[in-house]
Coordinates of C-alpha atoms in Angstrom, one line a residue:
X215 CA 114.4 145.7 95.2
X216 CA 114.3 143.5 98.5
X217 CA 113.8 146.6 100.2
X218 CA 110.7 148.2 98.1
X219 CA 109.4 144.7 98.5
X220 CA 109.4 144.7 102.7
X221 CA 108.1 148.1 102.4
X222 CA 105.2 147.1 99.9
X223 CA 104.7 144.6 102.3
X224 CA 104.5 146.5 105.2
X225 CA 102.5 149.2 104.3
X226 CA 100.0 146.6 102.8
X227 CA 99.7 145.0 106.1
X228 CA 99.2 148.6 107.8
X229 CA 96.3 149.2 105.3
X230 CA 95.0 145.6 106.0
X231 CA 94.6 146.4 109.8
X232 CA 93.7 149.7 109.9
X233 CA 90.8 148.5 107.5
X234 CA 90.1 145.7 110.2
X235 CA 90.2 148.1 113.0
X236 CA 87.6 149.9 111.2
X237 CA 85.4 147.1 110.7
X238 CA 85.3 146.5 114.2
X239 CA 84.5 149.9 114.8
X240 CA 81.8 150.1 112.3
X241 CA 80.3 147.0 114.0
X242 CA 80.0 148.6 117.5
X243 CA 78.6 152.0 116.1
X244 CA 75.5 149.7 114.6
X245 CA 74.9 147.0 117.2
X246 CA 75.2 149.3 120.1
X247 CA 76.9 146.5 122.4
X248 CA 76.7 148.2 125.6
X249 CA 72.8 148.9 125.5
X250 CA 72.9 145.1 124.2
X251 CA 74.8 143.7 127.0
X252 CA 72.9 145.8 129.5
X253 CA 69.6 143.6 128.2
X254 CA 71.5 140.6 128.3
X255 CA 73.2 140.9 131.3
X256 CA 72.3 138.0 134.0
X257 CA 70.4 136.2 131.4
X258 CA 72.0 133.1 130.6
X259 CA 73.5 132.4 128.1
X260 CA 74.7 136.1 128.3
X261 CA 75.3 136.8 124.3
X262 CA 73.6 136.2 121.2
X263 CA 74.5 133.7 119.3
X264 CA 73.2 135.8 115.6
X265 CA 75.9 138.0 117.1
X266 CA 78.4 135.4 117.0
X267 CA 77.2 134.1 113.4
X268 CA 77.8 137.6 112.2
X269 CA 80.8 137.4 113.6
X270 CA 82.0 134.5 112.2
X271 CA 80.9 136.4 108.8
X272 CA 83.3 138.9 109.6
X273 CA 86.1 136.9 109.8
X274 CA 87.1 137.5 113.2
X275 CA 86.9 134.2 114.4
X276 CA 89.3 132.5 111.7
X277 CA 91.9 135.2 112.3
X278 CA 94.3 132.8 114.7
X279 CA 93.0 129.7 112.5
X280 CA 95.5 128.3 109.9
X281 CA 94.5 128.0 106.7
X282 CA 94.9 124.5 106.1
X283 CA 91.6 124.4 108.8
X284 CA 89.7 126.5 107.1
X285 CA 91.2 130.4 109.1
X286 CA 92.6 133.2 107.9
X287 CA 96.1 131.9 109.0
X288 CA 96.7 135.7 110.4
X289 CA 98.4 136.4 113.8
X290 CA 97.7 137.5 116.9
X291 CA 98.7 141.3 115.9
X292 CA 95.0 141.4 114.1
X293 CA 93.6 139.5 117.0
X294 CA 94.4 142.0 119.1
X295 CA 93.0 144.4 116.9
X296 CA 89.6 142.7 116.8
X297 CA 90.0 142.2 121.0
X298 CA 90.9 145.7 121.7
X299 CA 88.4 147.2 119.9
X300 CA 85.4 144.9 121.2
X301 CA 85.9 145.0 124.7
X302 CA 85.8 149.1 124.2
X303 CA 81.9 148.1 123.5
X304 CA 82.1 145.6 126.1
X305 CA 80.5 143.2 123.9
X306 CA 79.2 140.4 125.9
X307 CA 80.5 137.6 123.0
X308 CA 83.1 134.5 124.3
X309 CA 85.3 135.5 121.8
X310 CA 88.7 135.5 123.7
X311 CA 87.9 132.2 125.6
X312 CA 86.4 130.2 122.4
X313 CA 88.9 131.9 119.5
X314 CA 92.2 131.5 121.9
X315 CA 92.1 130.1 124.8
X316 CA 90.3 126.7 123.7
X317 CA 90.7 127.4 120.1
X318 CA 94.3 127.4 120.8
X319 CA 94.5 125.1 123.0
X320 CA 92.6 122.7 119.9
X321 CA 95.1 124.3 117.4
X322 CA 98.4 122.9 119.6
X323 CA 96.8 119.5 119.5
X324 CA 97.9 116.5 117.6
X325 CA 95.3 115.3 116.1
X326 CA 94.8 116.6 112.8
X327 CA 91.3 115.0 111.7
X328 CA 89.9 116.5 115.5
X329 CA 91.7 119.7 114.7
X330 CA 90.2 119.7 110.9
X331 CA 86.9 119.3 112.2
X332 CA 86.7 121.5 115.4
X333 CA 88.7 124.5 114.2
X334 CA 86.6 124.8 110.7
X335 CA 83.2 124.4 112.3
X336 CA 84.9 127.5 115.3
X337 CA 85.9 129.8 111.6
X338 CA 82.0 129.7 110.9
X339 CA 80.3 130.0 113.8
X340 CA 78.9 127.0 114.2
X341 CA 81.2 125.7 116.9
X342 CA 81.7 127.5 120.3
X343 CA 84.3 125.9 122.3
X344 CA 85.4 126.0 125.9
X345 CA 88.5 124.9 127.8
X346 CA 88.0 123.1 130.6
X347 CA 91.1 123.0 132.8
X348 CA 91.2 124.7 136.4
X349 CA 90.3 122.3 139.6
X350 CA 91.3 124.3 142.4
X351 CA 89.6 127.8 143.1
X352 CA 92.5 128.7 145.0
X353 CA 95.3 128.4 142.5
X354 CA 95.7 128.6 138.7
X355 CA 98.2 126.0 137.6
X356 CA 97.2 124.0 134.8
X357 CA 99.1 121.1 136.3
X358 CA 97.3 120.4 139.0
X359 CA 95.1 117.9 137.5
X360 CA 92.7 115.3 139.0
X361 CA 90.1 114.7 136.8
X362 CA 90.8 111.4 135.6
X363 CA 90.6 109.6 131.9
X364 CA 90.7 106.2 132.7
X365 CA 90.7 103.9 129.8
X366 CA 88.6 101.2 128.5
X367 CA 87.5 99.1 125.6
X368 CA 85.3 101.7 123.9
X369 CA 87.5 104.6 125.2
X370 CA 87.9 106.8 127.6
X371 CA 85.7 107.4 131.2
X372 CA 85.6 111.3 132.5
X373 CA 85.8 111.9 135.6
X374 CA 86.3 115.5 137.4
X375 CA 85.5 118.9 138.3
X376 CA 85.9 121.8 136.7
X377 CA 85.7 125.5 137.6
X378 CA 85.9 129.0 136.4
X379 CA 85.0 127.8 132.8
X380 CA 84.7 130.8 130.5
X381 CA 82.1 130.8 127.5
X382 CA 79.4 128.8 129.5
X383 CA 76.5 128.6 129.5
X384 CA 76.4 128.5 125.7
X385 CA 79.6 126.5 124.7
X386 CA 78.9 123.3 122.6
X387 CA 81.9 121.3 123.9
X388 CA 84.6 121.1 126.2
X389 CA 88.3 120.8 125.9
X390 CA 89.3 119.3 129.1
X391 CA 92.0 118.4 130.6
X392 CA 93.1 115.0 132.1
X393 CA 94.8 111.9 133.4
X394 CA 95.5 108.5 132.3
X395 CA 98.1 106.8 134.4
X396 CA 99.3 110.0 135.5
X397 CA 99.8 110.7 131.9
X398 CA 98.4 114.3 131.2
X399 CA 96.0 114.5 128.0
X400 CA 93.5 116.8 126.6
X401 CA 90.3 115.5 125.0
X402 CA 87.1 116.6 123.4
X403 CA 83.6 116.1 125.1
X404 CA 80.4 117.8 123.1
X405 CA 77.9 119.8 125.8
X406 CA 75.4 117.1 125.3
X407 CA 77.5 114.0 126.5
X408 CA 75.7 112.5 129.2
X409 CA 77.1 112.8 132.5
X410 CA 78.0 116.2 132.3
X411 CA 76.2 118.9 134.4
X412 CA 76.7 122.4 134.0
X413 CA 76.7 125.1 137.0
X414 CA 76.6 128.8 135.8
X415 CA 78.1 131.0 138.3
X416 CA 77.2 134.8 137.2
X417 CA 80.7 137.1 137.1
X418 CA 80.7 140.7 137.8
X419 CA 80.6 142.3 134.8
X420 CA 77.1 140.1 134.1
X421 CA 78.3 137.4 132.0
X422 CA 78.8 133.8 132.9
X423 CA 81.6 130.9 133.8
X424 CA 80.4 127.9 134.7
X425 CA 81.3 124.9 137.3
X426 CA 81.3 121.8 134.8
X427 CA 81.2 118.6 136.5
X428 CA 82.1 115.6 134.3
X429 CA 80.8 112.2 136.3
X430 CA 81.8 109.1 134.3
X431 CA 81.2 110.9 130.7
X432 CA 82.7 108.5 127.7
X433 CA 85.4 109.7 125.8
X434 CA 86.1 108.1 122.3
X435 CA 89.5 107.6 121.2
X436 CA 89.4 109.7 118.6
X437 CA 88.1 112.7 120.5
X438 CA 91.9 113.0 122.3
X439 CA 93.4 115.8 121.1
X440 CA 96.8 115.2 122.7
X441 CA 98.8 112.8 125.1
X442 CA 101.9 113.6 127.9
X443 CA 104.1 116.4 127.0
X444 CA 101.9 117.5 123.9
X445 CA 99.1 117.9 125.8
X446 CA 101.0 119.9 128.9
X447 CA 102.8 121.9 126.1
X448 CA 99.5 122.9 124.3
X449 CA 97.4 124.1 127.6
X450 CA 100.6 126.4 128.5
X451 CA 101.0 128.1 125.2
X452 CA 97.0 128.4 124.8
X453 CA 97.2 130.3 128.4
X454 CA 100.2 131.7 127.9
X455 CA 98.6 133.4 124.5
X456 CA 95.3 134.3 126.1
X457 CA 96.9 136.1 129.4
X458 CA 99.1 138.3 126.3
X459 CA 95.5 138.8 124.4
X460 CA 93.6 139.4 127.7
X461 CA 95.9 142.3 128.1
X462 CA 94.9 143.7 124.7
X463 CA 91.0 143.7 126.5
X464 CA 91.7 145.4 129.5
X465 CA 93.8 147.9 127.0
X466 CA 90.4 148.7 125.5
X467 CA 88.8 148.6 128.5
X468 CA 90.6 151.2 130.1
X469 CA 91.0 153.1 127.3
X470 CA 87.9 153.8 126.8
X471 CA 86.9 153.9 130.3
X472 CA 89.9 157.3 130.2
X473 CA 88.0 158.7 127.0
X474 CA 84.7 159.0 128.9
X475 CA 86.3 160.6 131.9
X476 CA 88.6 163.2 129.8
X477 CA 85.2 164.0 128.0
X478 CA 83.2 164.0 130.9
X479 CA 85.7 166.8 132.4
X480 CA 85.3 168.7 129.6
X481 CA 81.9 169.2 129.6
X482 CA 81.2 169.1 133.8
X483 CA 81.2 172.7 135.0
X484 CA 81.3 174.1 138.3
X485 CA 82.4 177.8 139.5
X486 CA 81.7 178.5 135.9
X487 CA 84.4 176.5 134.3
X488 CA 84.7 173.5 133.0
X489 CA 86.3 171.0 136.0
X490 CA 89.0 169.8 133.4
X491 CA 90.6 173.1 133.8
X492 CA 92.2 172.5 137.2
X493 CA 95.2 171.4 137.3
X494 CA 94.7 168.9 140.3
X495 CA 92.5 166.8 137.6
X496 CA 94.8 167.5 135.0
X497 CA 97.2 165.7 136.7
X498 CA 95.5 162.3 138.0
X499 CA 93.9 162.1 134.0
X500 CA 98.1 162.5 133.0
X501 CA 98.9 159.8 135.5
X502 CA 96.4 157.6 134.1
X503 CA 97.2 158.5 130.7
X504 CA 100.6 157.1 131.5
X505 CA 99.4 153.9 133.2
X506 CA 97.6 153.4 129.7
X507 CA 100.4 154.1 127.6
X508 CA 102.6 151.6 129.6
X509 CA 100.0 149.1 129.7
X510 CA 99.5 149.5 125.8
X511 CA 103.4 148.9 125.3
X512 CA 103.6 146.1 127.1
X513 CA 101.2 144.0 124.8
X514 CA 102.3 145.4 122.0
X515 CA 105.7 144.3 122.4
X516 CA 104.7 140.5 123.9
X517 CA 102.3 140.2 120.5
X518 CA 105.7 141.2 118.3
X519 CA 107.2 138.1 120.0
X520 CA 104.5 136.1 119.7
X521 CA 103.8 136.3 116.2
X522 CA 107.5 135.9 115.5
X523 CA 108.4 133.5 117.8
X524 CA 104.9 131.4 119.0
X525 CA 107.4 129.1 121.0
X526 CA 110.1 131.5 123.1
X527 CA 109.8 130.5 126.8
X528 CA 109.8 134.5 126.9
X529 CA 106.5 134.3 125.9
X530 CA 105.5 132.7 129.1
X531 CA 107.3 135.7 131.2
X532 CA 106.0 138.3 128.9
X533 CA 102.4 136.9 129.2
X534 CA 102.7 137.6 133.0
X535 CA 104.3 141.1 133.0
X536 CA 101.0 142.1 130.7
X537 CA 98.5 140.5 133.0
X538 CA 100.4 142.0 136.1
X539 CA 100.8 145.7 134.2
X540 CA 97.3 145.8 132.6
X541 CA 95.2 144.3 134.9
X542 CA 96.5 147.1 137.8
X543 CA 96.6 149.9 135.3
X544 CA 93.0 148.7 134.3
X545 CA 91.8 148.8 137.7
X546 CA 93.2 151.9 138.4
X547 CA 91.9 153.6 135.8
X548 CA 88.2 152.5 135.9
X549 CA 88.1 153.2 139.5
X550 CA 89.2 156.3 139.5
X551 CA 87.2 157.1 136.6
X552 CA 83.9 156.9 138.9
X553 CA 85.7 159.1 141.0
X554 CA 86.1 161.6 138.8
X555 CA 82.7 161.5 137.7
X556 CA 81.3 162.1 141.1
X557 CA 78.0 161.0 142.3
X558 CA 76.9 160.0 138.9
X559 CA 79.4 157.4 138.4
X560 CA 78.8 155.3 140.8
X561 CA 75.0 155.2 139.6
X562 CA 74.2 152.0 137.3
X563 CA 72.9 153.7 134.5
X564 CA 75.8 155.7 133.8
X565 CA 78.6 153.6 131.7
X566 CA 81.4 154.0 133.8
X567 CA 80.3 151.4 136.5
X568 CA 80.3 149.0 133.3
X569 CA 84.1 149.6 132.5
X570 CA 85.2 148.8 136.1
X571 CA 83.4 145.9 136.5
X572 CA 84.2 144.0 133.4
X573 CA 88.1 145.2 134.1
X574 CA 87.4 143.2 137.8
X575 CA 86.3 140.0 135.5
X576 CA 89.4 140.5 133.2
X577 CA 92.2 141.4 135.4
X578 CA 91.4 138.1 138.5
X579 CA 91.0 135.7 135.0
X580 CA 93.8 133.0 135.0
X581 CA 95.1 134.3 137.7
X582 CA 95.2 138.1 139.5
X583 CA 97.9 140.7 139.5
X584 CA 99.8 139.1 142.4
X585 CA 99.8 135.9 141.5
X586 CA 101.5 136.9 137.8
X587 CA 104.2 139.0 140.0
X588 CA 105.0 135.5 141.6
X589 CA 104.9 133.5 138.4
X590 CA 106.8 136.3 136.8
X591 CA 109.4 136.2 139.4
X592 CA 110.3 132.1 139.2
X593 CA 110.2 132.8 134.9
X594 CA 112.5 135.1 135.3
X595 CA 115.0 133.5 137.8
X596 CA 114.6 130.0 135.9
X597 CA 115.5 131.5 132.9
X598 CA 118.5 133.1 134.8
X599 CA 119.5 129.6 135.8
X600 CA 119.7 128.1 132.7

């Protein structure tokens, strides 16, 4: 009986995701995100917020938020679903840097009214969050921290620079990063706290990140999320989760960057046959078919782990190997796509410029290729340590 039970179960989750897969799908057919984005593109903020509401309507937002805060308490194996499937559109939307990266980072805190309030406004819509953590263009370790918190009678003072912050333009708040006494913490400052100036810096694929520069901005007390060892272990897993879900991204970026090639071949004739017939083609479209099943393994594998173990230090290697695999298998792909295509792809009106320049954005986020073969190195020889 236990057994028809799991399988019930099973195949009732299946049906649940392939009907969410095709919800997403749906959604792209009718909103037409490319042709969107192309409008939007440069033009701060760089989405549509009525985009986001509908969104929110969907349920797509809540899917990582626990129930008790007003989510879908689901896991990061629909997440990816939703990811995958909307960066094949390249929809322009913050949805990986509000949903996980700061909603995470929000969901790891310790503060349950905060939590209660931030999470269930992020489920409808009416909250876009940003995380506010990386101080040194060079590097991309969330402990090195200099923005101070120092504290007072009223609360906290903010002081600091941030860069690279995701979802800005357009974010209502920041979770930031901090210390007090050399204490680390994370706390909660709304876009319109004064003292706080906001520098868009345009990225390649024509979104936005923003410099956010945070001169003396009051804190109150119960706007801190997290204090010392919480507040360290919640940035880590919120990266650690977003590197594993940007990999589910570039998956569906270069996906569907291979799709337009393999058609484009089909349909491209010259000598009077149609240039997919050669076998010199045929063979760079099976190498990068390979590059795209590999990559596609590798998230699928760190999500498993993930969602049934959210605190494994493997989660930490696992969320480098798919940054380091996916974001050169992305690259790869989408610039050889444009090769394939000839002259045309490298004009701007043709879509395949689009693919390789949002893979660019994804794969140098939180840190490139190399860097993750470093980090992926001292994981891996730590954990051989211990």
């Amino acid at each position: 009986m236990n057994i028809a039970l799991n399988e019930n179960l099973v195949s009732e989750r299946a049906t649940q995701r392939t009907m969410l897969r095709d919800s997403v799908v749906r959604f792209l057919r009718d909103s037409e995100p490319i042709a969107r984005m192309r409008r939007m593109r440069a033009t701060q903020p760089g989405f549509d917020r009525n985009v986001w509401t509908q969104m929110a309507e969907f349920g797509w937002l809540a899917i990582l938020i626990p129930e008790d805060y007003g989510g879908l308490g689901l896991g990061f194996t629909e997440m990816s679903i939703v990811l995958e499937q909307l960066a094949k559109g390249l929809t322009p939307e913050p949805v990986i840097s509000a949903t996980v990266l700061a909603g995470r980072a929000i969901s790891h805190g310790e503060n349950e009214t905060l939590k209660q309030e931030l999470l269930s406004g992020l489920a409808t819509g009416e909250l876009i969050p940003a995380l506010a953590w990386q101080e040194d263009v060079s590097t991309a370790n969330p402990e090195t921290v200099a923005t101070s918190a120092v504290s007072g009678s009223s609360g906290y003072r903010l002081s600091g620079n941030k860069h690279f912050v995701h979802g800005t333009p357009g974010a209502d708040g920041f979770v930031v990063s901090a210390t007090n006494d050399g204490e680390p913490l994370l706390c909660w400052v709304p876009a319109d706290t004064n003292g706080i100036t906001i520098q868009p810096r345009p990225l390649a694929d024509g979104r936005f990140c923003s410099s956010v520069e945070f001169n003396e901005v009051t804190v109150a007390r119960d706007h801190i999320l997290a204090v010392g060892p919480a507040a360290r272990q919640a940035l880590d897993f919120a990266i650690n989760e977003t590197l594993i879900m940007i990999g589910s991204e570039l998956c569906g970026v270069m996906s569907s960057s291979l799709e337009l090639s393999i058609s484009y071949l089909k349909t491209r004739v010259q000598f009077g046959k149609p240039i997919g017939s050669f076998q010199a083609l045929q063979h760079r479209v099976v190498d990068l078919q390979i590059q795209n099943e590999l990559s596609m393994a590798a998230v699928s594998d760190s999500i498993t782990l993930l969602d049934n173990d959210p605190a494994s230090p493997r989660n930490a290697v696992n969320a480098s190997r798919v940054k380091t695999r996916c974001g050169t298998a992305a690259l790869q792909i989408t610039r050889e796509s444009i090769q394939l295509h000839g002259a045309i792809g490298f004009t701007d009106e043709y879509d395949a410029g689009l693919y390789l320049k949002r893979a660019l954005v994804l794969s140098t986020w939180l840190g490139n290729s190399n860097r993750h073969r470093r980090r992926y190195f001292d994981l891996t020889q730590n954990t051989k340590q211990e």
